[in-house]
Amino acid sequence: MKQQQVTLVAVDDDPTTLELIKESLDGMDLQIRTITDPDEGLNHILETQPDIAVLDLVLPGRDGMELLEAIVQKSPNTEVLLMTGHYSTDSALEAIQKGACDYLTKPISVADFRLRISRLATEANRRQEALKLDSEMFSTHRFEGMVGQSPLMRDLFARIRRIAPHFRTVLITGSTGTGKELVARALHRLSPVSSGRFVDFNCSAVVESLFESELFGYVKGAFTGAQSDRMGLFEHANNGVLFLDELGDTPLNMQSKLLRALQNQEIRRVGSPLTHKVNVRVIAATNRNLPKMISEGTFRDDLYYRLSMVELKVPRLAERKEDVSLLVRHFLEYFNEQYGKNIRGLTPRAQATLSRYWWPGNVRELENVLGAACMMAQDSMIDVRDLRESIKNPPTSASAEDGENIVPLADLERQHARSTLKRMRGNKVKTAEALGISRATLYRLLEEVDGDDSEAKTG
């Protein structure tokens, strides 16, 4: 896919300055539009959302700062460079605080101006390349409704493929919001009973007195209100899969009956002396620590051993940070369709905000955050202003589950450098360019990664 040409719009009431800008940038691969009227210029910038905008600070009837604020609010992916014939430290500081990327004094130095625009154009090309790479990676890292490129997720996908043709029972463990049901549905779709039903049952959503009749059914007259025979979920899932979600909330007195159904593949309806044979594959999921519950006497060890013949652990999002960009694209695609929008991605500021957050709610929280941001976004890019306040200003690290989900920023930088190097097939020059850092900085990050690995191997 050919890279799009970087677009630049210059707004200045002086035609001579605009002509100088065009001459200064001659030979650069830029699509340039010059406009003398400030209102026309602002409307054009908001409509086309160029990569770069060059604005005069003093315009007839309009203040350049006003235009800057409007552009930052409504075209957050546009880098704004301000020019003025009357430099002051205060105005330069104000411009930077309001979102300008640079501030120049007139008369402009052709060489200096060309250098600064060249840097901005390079950054714009890098953003385009990053979007392109994310798109390519997204198409090759999908698996049965899930996305991931991290080693933990690749290992999970491989285990699902191996297990699906053979399992009778599987236990899926992981924190809330990690996607345990998606794993269960993937196992069903890849199993020999994929044409059969996938029946899900939330063990925490049913009162204890109805638990047995929900799973095994009942016969007429078994209890008050039982006016006819009713099939339970085990029979309903016959020749298919029964998914027991929130297994850790199963009442203790029901665990022995559930174990018997799993061992014998037969059930007895409530109020009936007869047993029925069933052919059901059972997948259970929990966010609870079942071994700890066993030691506390609230979960049966024999049921745990029966179900955990195969155990799949779904990693927390904090353990697979390199998948965040893929998940973002996945959810943007979904919400674009839901809301009829065409959001292309996140601004660098929004990306940085998401990368600093520790995601205690895991993938489900990321989905909810992006869903809300897509509703709020007025432009083609999600900016920081579109994110929830709890994401922009999260609680202190001390409140984050004793810090177990927090990944230091330095670790994220090292992980991102290593991930980008893999995407660039080991080419360190291209990796440094894609990251926008010097090769010396890249080598330092990679040396730290190697150092960490060596310590882990020898420690």
Coordinates of C-alpha atoms in Angstrom, one line a residue:
M1 CA 0.0 0.0 0.0
K2 CA 1.5 3.3 -1.1
Q3 CA 2.0 5.8 1.7
Q4 CA -0.3 8.9 1.6
Q5 CA 1.3 12.2 0.8
V6 CA 1.7 14.5 3.8
T7 CA -0.6 17.5 3.7
L8 CA 0.2 21.0 4.9
V9 CA -2.1 24.1 5.1
A10 CA -0.6 27.5 5.6
V11 CA -2.7 30.5 6.7
D12 CA -1.3 34.0 6.6
D13 CA -2.8 37.3 5.4
D14 CA 0.5 38.2 3.7
P15 CA 0.7 36.6 0.2
T16 CA 4.4 37.2 0.1
T17 CA 4.9 35.0 3.2
L18 CA 2.8 32.3 1.7
E19 CA 4.8 32.4 -1.5
L20 CA 8.0 32.1 0.6
I21 CA 6.6 29.1 2.4
K22 CA 5.9 27.3 -0.9
E23 CA 9.3 28.1 -2.2
S24 CA 11.0 27.0 1.0
L25 CA 9.3 23.6 0.8
D26 CA 10.0 23.1 -2.9
G27 CA 11.1 19.6 -3.7
M28 CA 9.6 18.1 -0.6
D29 CA 6.9 15.4 -1.0
L30 CA 4.1 17.6 0.4
Q31 CA 0.6 18.5 -0.7
I32 CA 0.5 22.2 0.1
R33 CA -2.4 24.6 0.3
T34 CA -2.0 28.3 1.1
I35 CA -4.9 30.5 2.3
T36 CA -5.0 34.3 3.1
D37 CA -8.4 34.4 4.7
P38 CA -8.4 33.1 8.4
D39 CA -12.0 31.9 8.4
E40 CA -11.6 30.1 5.2
G41 CA -8.3 28.7 6.4
L42 CA -9.8 27.4 9.7
N43 CA -12.8 25.8 7.9
H44 CA -10.5 24.1 5.4
I45 CA -8.3 22.7 8.2
L46 CA -11.2 21.4 10.2
E47 CA -12.7 19.9 7.0
T48 CA -9.6 18.2 5.6
Q49 CA -7.6 17.6 8.9
P50 CA -4.2 18.0 7.3
D51 CA -1.0 16.6 8.9
I52 CA 0.5 20.1 9.4
A53 CA -0.9 23.6 9.8
V54 CA 1.2 26.7 9.7
L55 CA -0.5 29.8 11.1
D56 CA 0.3 33.4 11.5
L57 CA -0.3 34.6 15.1
V58 CA -1.7 37.9 14.1
L59 CA -4.5 37.7 11.5
P60 CA -7.2 40.2 10.4
G61 CA -10.3 39.7 12.6
R62 CA -8.9 36.5 14.1
D63 CA -6.3 35.7 16.7
G64 CA -3.9 32.9 15.8
M65 CA -4.3 31.5 19.3
E66 CA -8.1 31.1 18.7
L67 CA -7.4 29.2 15.5
L68 CA -4.9 27.1 17.4
E69 CA -7.4 26.2 20.1
A70 CA -10.1 25.3 17.6
I71 CA -7.7 23.1 15.6
V72 CA -6.4 21.3 18.7
Q73 CA -10.0 20.6 19.8
K74 CA -11.5 19.5 16.5
S75 CA -8.5 18.2 14.5
P76 CA -6.2 16.7 17.2
N77 CA -4.0 14.9 14.7
T78 CA -2.9 18.1 13.0
E79 CA 0.5 19.5 14.2
V80 CA 0.3 23.3 14.4
L81 CA 3.3 25.6 13.9
L82 CA 2.7 29.3 14.8
M83 CA 4.6 32.2 13.2
T84 CA 4.9 35.8 14.5
G85 CA 6.8 38.9 13.7
H86 CA 6.7 39.9 17.4
Y87 CA 8.3 37.2 19.5
S88 CA 7.8 37.1 23.2
T89 CA 8.6 34.3 25.7
D90 CA 5.1 34.5 27.2
S91 CA 3.3 34.1 23.8
A92 CA 5.6 31.2 22.9
L93 CA 4.9 29.4 26.2
E94 CA 1.2 30.0 25.8
A95 CA 1.2 28.6 22.3
I96 CA 3.0 25.4 23.4
Q97 CA 0.7 25.0 26.4
K98 CA -2.3 25.3 24.1
G99 CA -1.0 22.6 21.8
A100 CA 1.3 24.1 19.2
C101 CA 4.2 21.9 18.2
D102 CA 6.5 24.7 17.3
Y103 CA 6.8 28.6 17.3
L104 CA 8.8 30.6 14.7
T105 CA 9.6 34.3 14.3
K106 CA 9.4 36.3 11.1
P107 CA 11.2 36.8 8.8
I108 CA 11.5 33.0 8.6
S109 CA 14.8 31.4 7.9
V110 CA 14.3 29.2 4.9
A111 CA 16.8 26.5 6.0
D112 CA 15.4 26.4 9.6
F113 CA 11.8 26.4 8.4
R114 CA 12.5 23.6 5.9
L115 CA 14.2 21.5 8.6
R116 CA 11.3 21.9 11.1
I117 CA 8.7 21.0 8.5
S118 CA 10.8 18.0 7.4
R119 CA 10.8 16.7 10.9
L120 CA 7.0 17.1 11.2
A121 CA 6.5 15.4 7.8
T122 CA 8.7 12.5 9.0
E123 CA 6.6 12.1 12.1
A124 CA 3.4 12.2 10.0
N125 CA 4.9 9.4 7.7
R126 CA 5.8 7.4 10.8
R127 CA 2.2 7.7 12.0
Q128 CA 0.9 6.5 8.7
E129 CA 3.4 3.6 8.7
A130 CA 2.3 2.6 12.2
L131 CA -1.3 2.6 11.2
K132 CA -0.4 0.5 8.1
L133 CA 1.6 -2.0 10.2
D134 CA -1.1 -2.2 12.8
S135 CA -3.6 -3.0 10.0
E136 CA -1.4 -5.7 8.6
M137 CA -0.7 -7.2 12.0
F138 CA -4.4 -7.1 12.9
S139 CA -5.3 -9.2 9.9
T140 CA -2.7 -11.8 10.7
H141 CA -3.2 -12.0 14.5
R142 CA -6.9 -12.9 14.7
F143 CA -8.0 -16.2 16.1
E144 CA -11.6 -17.3 16.6
G145 CA -12.8 -13.9 17.6
M146 CA -9.7 -13.0 19.7
V147 CA -6.7 -11.0 18.7
G148 CA -3.1 -11.2 20.0
Q149 CA 0.5 -11.2 19.0
S150 CA 2.1 -11.6 22.5
P151 CA 3.9 -14.8 23.4
L152 CA 1.3 -15.6 26.0
M153 CA -1.6 -15.3 23.6
R154 CA 0.1 -17.2 20.8
D155 CA 0.7 -20.0 23.3
L156 CA -3.0 -19.9 24.4
F157 CA -4.1 -20.1 20.7
A158 CA -1.8 -23.0 20.1
R159 CA -3.1 -24.9 23.1
I160 CA -6.7 -24.3 22.1
R161 CA -6.0 -25.8 18.7
R162 CA -4.4 -28.9 20.2
I163 CA -7.1 -29.4 22.9
A164 CA -10.2 -28.7 20.9
P165 CA -10.5 -32.0 19.0
H166 CA -10.1 -34.2 22.1
F167 CA -11.3 -32.5 25.3
R168 CA -14.1 -33.8 27.5
T169 CA -13.7 -31.3 30.3
V170 CA -11.6 -28.0 30.4
L171 CA -11.1 -25.5 33.2
I172 CA -10.4 -21.9 32.1
T173 CA -9.0 -19.6 34.7
G174 CA -8.2 -15.9 34.6
S175 CA -9.2 -12.5 36.0
T176 CA -12.6 -10.9 35.3
G177 CA -12.7 -9.3 31.8
T178 CA -9.9 -11.4 30.3
G179 CA -12.1 -13.1 27.8
K180 CA -12.7 -16.6 29.2
E181 CA -16.0 -17.0 27.4
L182 CA -14.3 -16.3 24.1
V183 CA -11.9 -19.1 24.8
A184 CA -14.8 -21.4 25.6
R185 CA -16.5 -20.6 22.3
A186 CA -13.3 -21.1 20.4
L187 CA -13.0 -24.6 21.9
H188 CA -16.5 -25.3 20.8
R189 CA -16.1 -24.1 17.3
L190 CA -12.9 -26.1 16.8
S191 CA -14.3 -29.3 18.4
P192 CA -16.0 -32.3 16.8
V193 CA -19.3 -31.1 18.3
S194 CA -19.2 -27.7 16.7
S195 CA -22.6 -28.4 15.0
G196 CA -24.1 -29.0 18.5
R197 CA -25.3 -26.4 20.9
F198 CA -23.2 -24.2 23.0
V199 CA -25.2 -23.7 26.3
D200 CA -23.9 -21.3 28.9
F201 CA -24.8 -21.3 32.5
N202 CA -23.7 -18.6 35.0
C203 CA -23.3 -20.4 38.4
S204 CA -23.4 -17.1 40.3
A205 CA -26.7 -16.0 38.8
V206 CA -29.0 -18.8 40.1
V207 CA -30.3 -19.1 43.7
E208 CA -29.1 -22.3 45.4
S209 CA -32.6 -23.8 45.6
L210 CA -33.0 -23.8 41.8
F211 CA -29.4 -24.9 40.9
E212 CA -30.2 -28.6 40.6
S213 CA -33.4 -28.2 38.5
E214 CA -31.7 -25.8 36.2
L215 CA -28.8 -28.2 35.4
F216 CA -30.7 -31.5 35.5
G217 CA -34.4 -30.6 34.9
Y218 CA -37.4 -31.9 36.8
V219 CA -40.5 -34.0 36.4
K220 CA -44.1 -32.9 36.9
G221 CA -45.1 -32.7 40.6
A222 CA -41.5 -32.7 41.8
F223 CA -42.2 -29.5 43.8
T224 CA -44.8 -26.8 44.0
G225 CA -45.1 -25.1 40.6
A226 CA -43.7 -28.1 38.6
Q227 CA -46.7 -28.5 36.4
S228 CA -44.9 -30.4 33.6
D229 CA -41.7 -32.2 32.9
R230 CA -38.8 -29.9 32.1
M231 CA -35.4 -30.6 30.4
G232 CA -32.3 -29.4 32.2
L233 CA -29.2 -27.7 30.6
F234 CA -27.2 -31.0 30.5
E235 CA -29.9 -32.5 28.3
H236 CA -30.3 -29.4 26.3
A237 CA -26.5 -29.4 25.6
N238 CA -26.5 -33.1 24.6
N239 CA -24.0 -33.7 21.8
G240 CA -22.7 -30.2 22.3
V241 CA -20.9 -28.1 25.0
L242 CA -22.1 -26.9 28.4
F243 CA -20.2 -23.8 29.6
L244 CA -20.3 -23.4 33.4
D245 CA -19.2 -19.8 34.0
E246 CA -18.2 -18.6 37.5
L247 CA -17.7 -22.2 38.6
G248 CA -16.3 -21.0 42.0
D249 CA -19.8 -19.9 43.0
T250 CA -21.3 -23.4 42.7
P251 CA -23.0 -24.3 46.0
L252 CA -21.0 -26.9 47.9
N253 CA -24.0 -29.4 48.1
M254 CA -24.3 -29.3 44.3
Q255 CA -20.7 -30.0 43.6
S256 CA -21.0 -33.7 44.3
K257 CA -24.0 -34.0 42.0
L258 CA -22.1 -32.1 39.3
L259 CA -19.1 -34.4 39.7
R260 CA -21.3 -37.5 39.3
A261 CA -22.8 -36.1 36.1
L262 CA -19.3 -35.5 34.7
Q263 CA -18.0 -38.9 35.7
N264 CA -20.9 -41.0 34.5
Q265 CA -22.3 -38.8 31.7
E266 CA -25.7 -39.3 33.1
I267 CA -28.2 -37.1 35.0
R268 CA -31.4 -37.6 37.1
R269 CA -34.1 -35.1 36.9
V270 CA -35.4 -33.7 40.2
G271 CA -38.3 -35.9 41.4
S272 CA -37.4 -38.8 39.1
P273 CA -35.9 -42.2 40.0
L274 CA -34.7 -42.6 36.4
T275 CA -31.3 -41.6 35.0
H276 CA -30.7 -40.3 31.5
K277 CA -27.4 -40.8 29.5
V278 CA -26.0 -37.6 28.0
N279 CA -23.0 -36.9 25.8
V280 CA -21.8 -33.5 26.9
R281 CA -18.4 -31.8 26.8
V282 CA -18.1 -29.4 29.8
I283 CA -16.0 -26.2 29.9
A284 CA -15.8 -24.4 33.2
A285 CA -14.5 -21.0 33.9
T286 CA -13.6 -19.1 37.1
N287 CA -11.8 -16.0 38.3
R288 CA -11.5 -17.6 41.8
N289 CA -8.5 -19.3 43.3
L290 CA -9.9 -22.9 43.5
P291 CA -6.9 -24.5 45.3
K292 CA -7.3 -21.9 48.0
M293 CA -11.0 -22.6 48.2
I294 CA -10.2 -26.3 48.5
S295 CA -7.9 -25.6 51.5
E296 CA -10.7 -23.5 53.0
G297 CA -13.3 -26.3 52.5
T298 CA -15.5 -24.4 50.1
F299 CA -14.7 -26.3 46.9
R300 CA -14.3 -30.1 46.4
D301 CA -10.9 -31.2 45.4
D302 CA -12.2 -34.2 43.4
L303 CA -14.4 -31.9 41.2
Y304 CA -11.4 -29.6 40.7
Y305 CA -9.2 -32.5 39.6
R306 CA -11.9 -33.8 37.3
L307 CA -12.3 -30.4 35.6
S308 CA -8.7 -29.4 35.5
M309 CA -7.4 -32.3 33.5
V310 CA -6.8 -29.5 31.0
E311 CA -6.4 -26.0 32.4
L312 CA -6.1 -22.9 30.2
K313 CA -5.1 -19.7 31.9
V314 CA -6.1 -16.4 30.1
P315 CA -3.5 -13.7 30.8
R316 CA -4.3 -10.3 32.2
L317 CA -4.1 -7.3 29.8
A318 CA -1.2 -6.0 31.9
E319 CA 0.7 -9.2 31.0
R320 CA 0.2 -8.7 27.3
K321 CA 0.6 -4.9 26.8
E322 CA 2.0 -5.5 23.2
D323 CA -1.6 -6.6 22.2
V324 CA -3.2 -3.3 23.2
S325 CA -2.8 -1.7 19.7
L326 CA -4.3 -4.8 18.1
L327 CA -7.2 -4.7 20.5
V328 CA -7.7 -1.0 19.9
R329 CA -8.1 -1.6 16.2
H330 CA -10.4 -4.6 16.8
F331 CA -12.7 -2.6 19.0
L332 CA -12.6 0.5 16.7
E333 CA -13.7 -1.7 13.8
Y334 CA -16.5 -3.0 15.9
F335 CA -17.7 0.4 17.2
N336 CA -17.3 2.1 13.8
E337 CA -19.9 -0.4 12.5
Q338 CA -22.1 0.0 15.6
Y339 CA -22.1 3.8 15.6
G340 CA -21.8 4.4 11.8
K341 CA -18.5 6.2 12.3
N342 CA -15.1 6.2 10.5
I343 CA -12.6 6.5 13.4
R344 CA -9.1 5.7 12.1
G345 CA -7.2 5.5 15.3
L346 CA -5.9 7.3 18.4
T347 CA -3.8 10.5 18.6
P348 CA -0.3 10.1 20.0
R349 CA -1.5 11.7 23.3
A350 CA -4.4 9.2 23.6
Q351 CA -2.1 6.3 22.8
A352 CA 0.4 7.4 25.5
T353 CA -2.5 7.7 28.0
L354 CA -3.7 4.2 27.4
S355 CA -0.2 2.8 27.6
R356 CA 0.3 4.3 31.1
Y357 CA -2.9 2.8 32.5
W358 CA -2.7 -0.6 34.2
W359 CA -6.2 -2.0 33.1
P360 CA -7.5 -3.7 36.2
G361 CA -10.7 -4.6 34.3
N362 CA -8.6 -6.1 31.5
V363 CA -9.9 -6.4 27.9
R364 CA -13.5 -5.8 28.9
E365 CA -12.5 -2.5 30.5
L366 CA -10.5 -1.5 27.3
E367 CA -13.6 -2.3 25.2
N368 CA -15.8 -0.2 27.4
V369 CA -13.4 2.7 27.4
L370 CA -13.1 2.7 23.6
G371 CA -16.8 2.3 23.2
A372 CA -17.4 5.4 25.2
A373 CA -14.6 7.3 23.4
C374 CA -16.0 6.4 20.0
M375 CA -19.3 7.9 21.0
M376 CA -17.6 11.0 22.3
A377 CA -15.2 11.5 19.3
Q378 CA -16.2 14.2 16.9
D379 CA -13.3 13.6 14.5
S380 CA -11.6 10.7 12.7
M381 CA -9.1 10.3 15.6
I382 CA -9.8 9.6 19.3
D383 CA -8.0 12.2 21.5
V384 CA -7.3 12.4 25.2
R385 CA -10.4 14.6 25.7
D386 CA -12.6 11.7 24.5
L387 CA -11.3 9.3 27.2
R388 CA -12.9 8.8 30.6
E389 CA -11.6 10.9 33.4
S390 CA -10.6 7.7 35.3
I391 CA -8.3 6.8 32.5
K392 CA -6.8 10.3 32.1
N393 CA -6.3 10.6 35.9
P394 CA -6.2 7.1 37.4
P395 CA -5.9 6.5 41.1
T396 CA -2.5 6.3 42.7
S397 CA -0.6 3.1 42.1
A398 CA -1.1 2.1 45.7
S399 CA -4.8 1.4 45.0
A400 CA -4.2 -0.9 42.1
E401 CA -4.5 -4.4 43.7
D402 CA -1.3 -4.0 45.7
G403 CA 0.5 -3.0 42.5
E404 CA 0.3 -6.4 40.9
N405 CA -1.1 -5.0 37.6
I406 CA 1.2 -2.0 37.3
V407 CA 3.9 -2.1 34.6
P408 CA 6.6 0.6 35.0
L409 CA 6.9 3.0 32.1
A410 CA 10.5 2.0 31.5
D411 CA 9.4 -1.7 31.1
L412 CA 6.8 -0.6 28.6
E413 CA 9.4 1.2 26.6
R414 CA 11.6 -1.8 26.5
Q415 CA 8.7 -4.1 25.6
H416 CA 7.6 -1.8 22.8
A417 CA 11.2 -1.5 21.4
R418 CA 11.5 -5.3 21.3
S419 CA 8.1 -5.7 19.8
T420 CA 8.8 -3.1 17.1
L421 CA 12.1 -4.7 16.3
K422 CA 10.3 -8.0 15.6
R423 CA 7.8 -6.3 13.4
M424 CA 10.8 -4.8 11.4
R425 CA 12.3 -8.2 11.1
G426 CA 15.3 -7.3 13.1
N427 CA 16.2 -4.2 11.2
K428 CA 17.5 -1.8 13.9
V429 CA 17.7 1.2 11.6
K430 CA 14.1 1.0 10.5
T431 CA 13.1 0.2 14.1
A432 CA 14.7 3.4 15.4
E433 CA 13.0 5.4 12.6
A434 CA 9.6 3.9 13.3
L435 CA 9.9 4.7 17.1
G436 CA 11.2 8.2 16.4
I437 CA 14.4 7.7 18.5
S438 CA 18.1 7.6 17.8
R439 CA 19.8 4.3 17.2
A440 CA 21.9 4.9 20.4
T441 CA 18.7 5.1 22.4
L442 CA 17.4 1.9 20.7
Y443 CA 20.6 0.1 21.5
R444 CA 20.3 1.2 25.1
L445 CA 16.8 -0.1 25.4
L446 CA 17.7 -3.4 23.7
E447 CA 20.7 -3.8 26.0
E448 CA 18.5 -3.4 29.0
V449 CA 16.2 -6.1 27.6
D450 CA 19.1 -8.4 27.1
G451 CA 20.4 -7.6 30.5
D452 CA 17.0 -8.3 32.1
D453 CA 16.9 -11.6 30.2
S454 CA 20.4 -12.7 31.3
E455 CA 19.6 -11.9 34.9
A456 CA 16.4 -13.9 34.7
K457 CA 18.4 -16.9 33.3
T458 CA 21.1 -16.7 35.9
G459 CA 19.0 -15.7 38.8

